[in-house]
Coordinates of C-alpha atoms and ligand atoms in Angstrom, one line a residue:
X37 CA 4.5 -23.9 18.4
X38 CA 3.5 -22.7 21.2
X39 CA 1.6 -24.6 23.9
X40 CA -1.9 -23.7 24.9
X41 CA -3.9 -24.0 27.6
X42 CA -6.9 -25.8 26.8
X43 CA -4.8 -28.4 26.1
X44 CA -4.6 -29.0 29.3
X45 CA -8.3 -29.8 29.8
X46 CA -10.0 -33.2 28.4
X47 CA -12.2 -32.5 25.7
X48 CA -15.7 -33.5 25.1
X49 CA -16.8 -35.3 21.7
X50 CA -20.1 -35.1 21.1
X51 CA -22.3 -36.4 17.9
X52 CA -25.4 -35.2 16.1
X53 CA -27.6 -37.1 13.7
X54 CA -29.0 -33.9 11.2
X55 CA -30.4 -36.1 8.8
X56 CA -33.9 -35.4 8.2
X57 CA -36.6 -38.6 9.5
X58 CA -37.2 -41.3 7.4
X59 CA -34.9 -42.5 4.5
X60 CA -34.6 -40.0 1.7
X61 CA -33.1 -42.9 -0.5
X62 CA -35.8 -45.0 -1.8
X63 CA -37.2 -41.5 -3.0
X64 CA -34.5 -40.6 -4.7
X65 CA -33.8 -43.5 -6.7
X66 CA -37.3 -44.0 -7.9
X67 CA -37.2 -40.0 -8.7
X68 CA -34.1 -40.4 -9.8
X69 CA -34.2 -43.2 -12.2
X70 CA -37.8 -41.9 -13.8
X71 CA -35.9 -38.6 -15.2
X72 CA -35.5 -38.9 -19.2
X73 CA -31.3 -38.7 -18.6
X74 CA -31.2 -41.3 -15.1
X75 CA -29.5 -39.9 -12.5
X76 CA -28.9 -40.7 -8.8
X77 CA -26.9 -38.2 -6.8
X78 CA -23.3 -39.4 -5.8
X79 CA -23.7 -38.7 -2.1
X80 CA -25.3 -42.1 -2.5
X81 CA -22.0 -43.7 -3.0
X82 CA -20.7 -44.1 0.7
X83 CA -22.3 -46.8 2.2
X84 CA -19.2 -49.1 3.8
X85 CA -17.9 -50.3 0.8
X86 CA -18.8 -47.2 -0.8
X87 CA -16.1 -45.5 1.7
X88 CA -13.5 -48.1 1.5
X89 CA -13.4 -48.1 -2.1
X90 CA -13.2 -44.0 -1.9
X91 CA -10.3 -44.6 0.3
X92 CA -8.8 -46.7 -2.3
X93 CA -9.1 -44.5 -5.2
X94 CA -7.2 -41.8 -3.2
X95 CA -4.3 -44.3 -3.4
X96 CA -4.4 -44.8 -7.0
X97 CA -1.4 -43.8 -9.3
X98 CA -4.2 -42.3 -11.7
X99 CA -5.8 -40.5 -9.1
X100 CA -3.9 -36.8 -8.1
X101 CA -5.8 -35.1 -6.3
X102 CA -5.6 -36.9 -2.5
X103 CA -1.8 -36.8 -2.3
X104 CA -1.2 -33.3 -4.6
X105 CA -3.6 -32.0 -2.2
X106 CA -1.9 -33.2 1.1
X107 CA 1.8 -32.8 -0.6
X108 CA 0.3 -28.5 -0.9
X109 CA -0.9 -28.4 2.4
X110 CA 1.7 -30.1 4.2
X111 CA 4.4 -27.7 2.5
X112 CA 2.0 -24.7 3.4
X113 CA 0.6 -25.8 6.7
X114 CA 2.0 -23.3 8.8
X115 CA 1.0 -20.3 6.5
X116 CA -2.9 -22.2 6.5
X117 CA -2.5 -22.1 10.4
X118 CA -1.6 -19.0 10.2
X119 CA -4.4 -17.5 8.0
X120 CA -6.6 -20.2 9.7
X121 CA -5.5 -17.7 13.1
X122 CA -5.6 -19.2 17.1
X123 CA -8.5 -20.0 18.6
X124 CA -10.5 -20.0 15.4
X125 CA -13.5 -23.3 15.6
X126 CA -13.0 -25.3 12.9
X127 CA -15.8 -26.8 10.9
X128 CA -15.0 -29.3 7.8
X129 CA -17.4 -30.6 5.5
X130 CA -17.2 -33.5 4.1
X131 CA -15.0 -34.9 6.2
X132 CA -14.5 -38.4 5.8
X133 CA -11.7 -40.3 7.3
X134 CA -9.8 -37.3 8.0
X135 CA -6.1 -37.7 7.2
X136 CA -6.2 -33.8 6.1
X137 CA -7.7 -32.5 9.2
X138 CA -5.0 -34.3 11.2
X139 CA -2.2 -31.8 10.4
X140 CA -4.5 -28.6 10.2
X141 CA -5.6 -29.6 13.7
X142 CA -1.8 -30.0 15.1
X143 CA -0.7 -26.6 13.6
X144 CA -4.2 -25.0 14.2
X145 CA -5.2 -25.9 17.7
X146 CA -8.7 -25.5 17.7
X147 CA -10.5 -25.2 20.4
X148 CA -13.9 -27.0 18.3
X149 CA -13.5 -29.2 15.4
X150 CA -17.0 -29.8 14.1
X151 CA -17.0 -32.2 11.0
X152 CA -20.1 -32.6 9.3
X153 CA -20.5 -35.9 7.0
X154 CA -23.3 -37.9 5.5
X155 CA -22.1 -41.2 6.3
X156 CA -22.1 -41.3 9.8
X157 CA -20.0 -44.4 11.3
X158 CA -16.8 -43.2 8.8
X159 CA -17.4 -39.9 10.4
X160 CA -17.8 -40.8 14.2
X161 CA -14.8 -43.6 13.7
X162 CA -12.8 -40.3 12.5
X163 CA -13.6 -38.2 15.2
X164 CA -12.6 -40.9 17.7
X165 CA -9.8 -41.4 16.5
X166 CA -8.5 -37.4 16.4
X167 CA -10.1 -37.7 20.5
X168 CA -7.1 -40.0 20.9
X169 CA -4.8 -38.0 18.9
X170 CA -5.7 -35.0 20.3
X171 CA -7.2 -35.0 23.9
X172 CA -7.9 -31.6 24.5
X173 CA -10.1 -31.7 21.7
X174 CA -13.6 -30.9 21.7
X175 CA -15.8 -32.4 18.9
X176 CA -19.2 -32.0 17.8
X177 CA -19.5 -34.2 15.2
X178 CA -22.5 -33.6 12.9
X179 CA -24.1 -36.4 10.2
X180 CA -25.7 -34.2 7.9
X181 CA -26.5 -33.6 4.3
X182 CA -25.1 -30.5 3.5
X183 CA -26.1 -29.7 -0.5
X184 CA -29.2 -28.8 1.5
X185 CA -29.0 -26.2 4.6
X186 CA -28.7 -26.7 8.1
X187 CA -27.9 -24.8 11.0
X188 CA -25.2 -25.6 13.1
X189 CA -25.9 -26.3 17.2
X190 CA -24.9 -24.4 19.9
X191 CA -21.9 -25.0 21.5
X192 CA -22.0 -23.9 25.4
X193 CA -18.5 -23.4 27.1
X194 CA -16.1 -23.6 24.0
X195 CA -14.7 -19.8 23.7
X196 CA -15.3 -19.4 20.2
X197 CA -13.0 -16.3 18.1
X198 CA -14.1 -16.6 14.9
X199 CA -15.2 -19.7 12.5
X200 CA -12.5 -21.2 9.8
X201 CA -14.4 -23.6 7.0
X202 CA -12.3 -26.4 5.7
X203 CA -13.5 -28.0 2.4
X204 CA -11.0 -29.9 1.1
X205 CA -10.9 -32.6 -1.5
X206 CA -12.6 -30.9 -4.3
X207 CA -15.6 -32.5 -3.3
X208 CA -16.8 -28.9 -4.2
X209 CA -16.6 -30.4 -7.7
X210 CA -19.3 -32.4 -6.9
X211 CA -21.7 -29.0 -7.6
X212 CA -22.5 -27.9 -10.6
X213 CA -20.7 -23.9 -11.1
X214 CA -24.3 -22.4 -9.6
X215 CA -25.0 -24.9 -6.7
X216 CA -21.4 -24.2 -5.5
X217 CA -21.9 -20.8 -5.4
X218 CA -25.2 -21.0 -3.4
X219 CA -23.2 -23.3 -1.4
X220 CA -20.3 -21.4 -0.3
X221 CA -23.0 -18.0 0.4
X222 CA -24.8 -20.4 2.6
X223 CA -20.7 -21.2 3.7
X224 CA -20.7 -17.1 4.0
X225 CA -23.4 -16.8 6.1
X226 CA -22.6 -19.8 8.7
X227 CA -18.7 -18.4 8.9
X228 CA -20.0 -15.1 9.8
X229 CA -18.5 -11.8 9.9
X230 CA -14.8 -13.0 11.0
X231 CA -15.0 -16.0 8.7
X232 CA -12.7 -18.2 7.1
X233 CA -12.4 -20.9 4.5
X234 CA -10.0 -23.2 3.5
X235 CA -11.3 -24.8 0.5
X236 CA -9.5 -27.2 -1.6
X237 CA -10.2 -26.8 -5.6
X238 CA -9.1 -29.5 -8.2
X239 CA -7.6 -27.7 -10.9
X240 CA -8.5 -27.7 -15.3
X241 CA -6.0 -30.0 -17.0
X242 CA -5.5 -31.9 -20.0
X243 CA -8.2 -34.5 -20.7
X244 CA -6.0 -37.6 -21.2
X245 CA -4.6 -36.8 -17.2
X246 CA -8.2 -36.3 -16.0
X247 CA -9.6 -39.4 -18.0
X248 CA -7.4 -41.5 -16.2
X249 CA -8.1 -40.1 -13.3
X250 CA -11.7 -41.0 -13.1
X251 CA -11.1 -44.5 -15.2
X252 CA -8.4 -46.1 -13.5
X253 CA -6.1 -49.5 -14.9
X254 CA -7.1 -51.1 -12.0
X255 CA -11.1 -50.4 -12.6
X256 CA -10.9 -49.1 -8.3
X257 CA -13.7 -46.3 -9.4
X258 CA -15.7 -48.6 -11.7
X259 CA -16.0 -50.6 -9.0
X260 CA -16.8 -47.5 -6.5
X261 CA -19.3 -46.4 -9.3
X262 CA -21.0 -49.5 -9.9
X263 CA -21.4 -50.3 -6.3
X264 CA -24.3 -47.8 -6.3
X265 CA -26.2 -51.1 -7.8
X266 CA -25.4 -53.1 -5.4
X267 CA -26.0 -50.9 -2.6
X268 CA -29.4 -50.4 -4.5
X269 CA -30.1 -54.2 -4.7
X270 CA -29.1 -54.4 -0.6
X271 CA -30.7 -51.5 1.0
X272 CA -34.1 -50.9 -1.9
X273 CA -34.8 -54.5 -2.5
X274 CA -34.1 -54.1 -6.0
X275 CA -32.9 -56.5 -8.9
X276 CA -29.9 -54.7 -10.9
X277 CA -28.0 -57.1 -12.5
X278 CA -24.1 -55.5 -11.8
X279 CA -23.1 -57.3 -14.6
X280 CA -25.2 -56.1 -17.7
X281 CA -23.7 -52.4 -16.8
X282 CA -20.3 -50.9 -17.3
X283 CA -18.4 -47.8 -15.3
X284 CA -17.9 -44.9 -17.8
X285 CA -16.4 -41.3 -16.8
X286 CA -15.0 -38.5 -19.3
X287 CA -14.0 -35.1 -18.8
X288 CA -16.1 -32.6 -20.8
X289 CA -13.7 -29.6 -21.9
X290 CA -16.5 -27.3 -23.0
X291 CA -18.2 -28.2 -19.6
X292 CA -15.3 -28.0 -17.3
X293 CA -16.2 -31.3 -15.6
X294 CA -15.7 -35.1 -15.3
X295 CA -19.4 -36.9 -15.9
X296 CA -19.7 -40.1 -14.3
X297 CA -22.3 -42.3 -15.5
X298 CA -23.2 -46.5 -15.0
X299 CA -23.9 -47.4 -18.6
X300 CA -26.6 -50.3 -19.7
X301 CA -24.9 -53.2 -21.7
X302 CA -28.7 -54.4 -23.5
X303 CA -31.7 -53.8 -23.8
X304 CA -32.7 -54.7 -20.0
X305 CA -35.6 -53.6 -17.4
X306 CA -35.0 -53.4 -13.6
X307 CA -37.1 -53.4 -10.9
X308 CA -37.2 -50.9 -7.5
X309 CA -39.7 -51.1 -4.6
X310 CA -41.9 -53.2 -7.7
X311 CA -41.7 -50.4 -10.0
X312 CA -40.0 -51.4 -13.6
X313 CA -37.4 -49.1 -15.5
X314 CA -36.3 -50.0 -18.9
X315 CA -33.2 -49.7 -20.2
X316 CA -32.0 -49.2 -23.9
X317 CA -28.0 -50.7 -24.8
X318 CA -26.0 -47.1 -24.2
X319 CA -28.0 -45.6 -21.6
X320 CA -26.7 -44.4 -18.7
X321 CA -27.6 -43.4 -14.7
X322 CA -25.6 -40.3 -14.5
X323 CA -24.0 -40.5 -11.0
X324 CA -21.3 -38.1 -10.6
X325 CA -19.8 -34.4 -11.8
X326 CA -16.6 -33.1 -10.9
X327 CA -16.3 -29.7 -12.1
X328 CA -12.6 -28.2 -12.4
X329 CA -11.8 -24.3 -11.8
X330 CA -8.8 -22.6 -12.5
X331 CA -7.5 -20.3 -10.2
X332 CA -9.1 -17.3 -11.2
X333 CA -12.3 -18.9 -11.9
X334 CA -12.7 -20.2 -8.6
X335 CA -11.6 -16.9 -7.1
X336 CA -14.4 -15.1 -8.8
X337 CA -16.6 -17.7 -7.6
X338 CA -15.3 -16.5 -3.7
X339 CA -16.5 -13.4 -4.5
X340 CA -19.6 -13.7 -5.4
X341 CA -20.0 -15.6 -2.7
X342 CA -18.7 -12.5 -0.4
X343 CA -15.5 -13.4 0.1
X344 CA -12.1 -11.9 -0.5
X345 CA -9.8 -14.0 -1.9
X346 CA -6.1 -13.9 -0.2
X347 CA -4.4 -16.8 -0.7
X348 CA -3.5 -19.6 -2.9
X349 CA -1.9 -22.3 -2.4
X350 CA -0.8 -24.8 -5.8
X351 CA 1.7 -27.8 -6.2
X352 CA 4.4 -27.1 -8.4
X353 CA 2.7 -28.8 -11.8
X354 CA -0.5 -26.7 -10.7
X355 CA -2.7 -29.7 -10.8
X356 CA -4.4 -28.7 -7.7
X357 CA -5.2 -25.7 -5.4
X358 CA -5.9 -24.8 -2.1
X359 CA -7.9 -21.5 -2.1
X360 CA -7.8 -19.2 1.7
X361 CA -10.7 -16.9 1.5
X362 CA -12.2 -14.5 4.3
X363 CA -15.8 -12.9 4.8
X364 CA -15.9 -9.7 3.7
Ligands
AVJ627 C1 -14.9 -37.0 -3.4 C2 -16.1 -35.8 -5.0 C3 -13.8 -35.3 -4.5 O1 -14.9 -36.0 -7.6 O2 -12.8 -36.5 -7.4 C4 -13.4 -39.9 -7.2 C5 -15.2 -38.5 -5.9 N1 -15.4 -40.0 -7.9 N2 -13.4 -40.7 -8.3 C6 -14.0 -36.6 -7.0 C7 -14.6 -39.4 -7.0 C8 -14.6 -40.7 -8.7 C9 -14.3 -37.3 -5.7 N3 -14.8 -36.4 -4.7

């Protein structure tokens, strides 16, 4: 690879609080928990522990998609680049510890990574620690909720050629088939007319793989899942008793999706903020989808989106795929 010269020059990290005044969780667990099927959205799961115990799932046997998706990138990385093309800014959401963005940034060169993340101190630890990795490296770092829209800031003094988005994960699974798609059109509209995105797509399977997947030996994602009470109990003042519920997650074939729920043991009430919620035995919060695409599915999505699909990168047991789309 060839050196460049902004690498020469130190670069400056800068972060950005976008989320909106006053906390939006309260509201959304009393909202939430008053539907007729309860439901609390997952990007409620990564408080601290919330984030280590996401990390530890990624290191599950179980769990594919972390190292199927690192394994496809790291065989494809200079193609990505490539595609990805010099001096292109770099925005990733979702970002989270960033262990993916490390090698897109060393064969990409950026001259702006901006990763945009709802839980702020996982995202800002991140950031310092690519500074350190890579000095010439500017960073806006952005704490934002992006399942609704923002606009991105201004960057002054960062010669910007065109804009690459990086979704990896499949945390694109976490919309339902029509919220994606208004996703990656608002995607369309920040990338502009040079665009790029990377996006990384967990892929159909058979249900006894995916199953496992989201219900591990170890009980790693019950205790993820579940930890949405406790966080509950910590941060709302409210009185879930952890231990009356149980983790339960199944893929729906017919649905194309894993549904993650926290399921009532008894007959039980709870209270939030000194409102009461019954529970029946078998009722469930619904916490979590993860819808699954195959290939062409998810291309056709691109498209209607407004982008061209023109690459697609898979591991060799096509559990996973890394889709490279452009603006068109
Ligand atoms: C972070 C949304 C990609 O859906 O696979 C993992 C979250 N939930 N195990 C996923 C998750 C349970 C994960 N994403």
């Amino acid at each position: 690879m060839q050196p460049q010269l902004h690498q020469a020059t130190p670069g400056v990290v800068r972060f950005y609080n976008f989320l909106p005044p006053g906390d939006t969780f309260l509201a959304d667990v009393l909202a939430g928990l008053a539907l007729p099927q309860k439901a609390i959205p997952p990007k409620y799961f990564y408080d601290e522990r919330g984030c280590r115990l996401f990390e530890a799932i990624c290191e599950l046997p179980e769990y594919y998609p972390t190292r199927t998706e690192m394994a496809i990138m790291r065989s494809h990385i200079a193609e990505m680049a490539q595609f990805a093309g010099p001096g292109a800014q770099l925005i990733e959401f979702g970002s989270g510890a960033g262990i993916k963005t490390r090698i897109l940034i060393e064969a990409m060169q950026p001259p702006l990574y901006v990763p945009i993340e709802i839980a702020r101190d996982t995202m800002e630890a991140a950031s310092l620690q690519l500074a350190a990795r890579f000095p010439w490296l500017n960073i806006s770092g952005l704490c934002a909720d992006y399942s609704h829209p923002f606009e991105l800031p201004e960057f002054a003094g960062v010669p910007i050629q065109k804009k690459v988005v990086f979704f990896p994960g499949s945390t694109i699974g976490n919309f339902t088939r029509e919220e994606a798609l208004e996703f990656l059109r608002r995607v369309r509209r920040l990338a502009g007319t040079d665009g790029a995105l990377l996006v990384g797509v967990d892929l159909k399977k058979d249900k006894k793989t995916l199953d496992a997947a989201y219900d591990d030996a170890r009980g790693v994602t019950g205790a993820f899942n579940l930890n949405l009470l406790t966080r509950i109990n910590r941060e709302l003042g409210a009185d879930f008793q952890v231990k009356r519920f149980r983790h339960k997650a199944f893929y729906d074939p017919v649905m194309g999706r894993i549904e993650m729920h926290i399921e009532s043991l008894y007959s039980q009430f709870v209270h939030v903020a000194g409102k009461r919620f019954n529970f029946a035995p078998g009722e469930t919060i619904h916490t979590e989808i993860s819808c699954k695409y195959s290939v062409a599915e998810f291309q056709e999505l691109g498209r209607k989106a407004g982008f061209s699909p023109v690459h697609v990168w898979t591991d060799p047991a096509q559990m996973f795929s890394v889709h490279g789309m452009i603006a068109i």
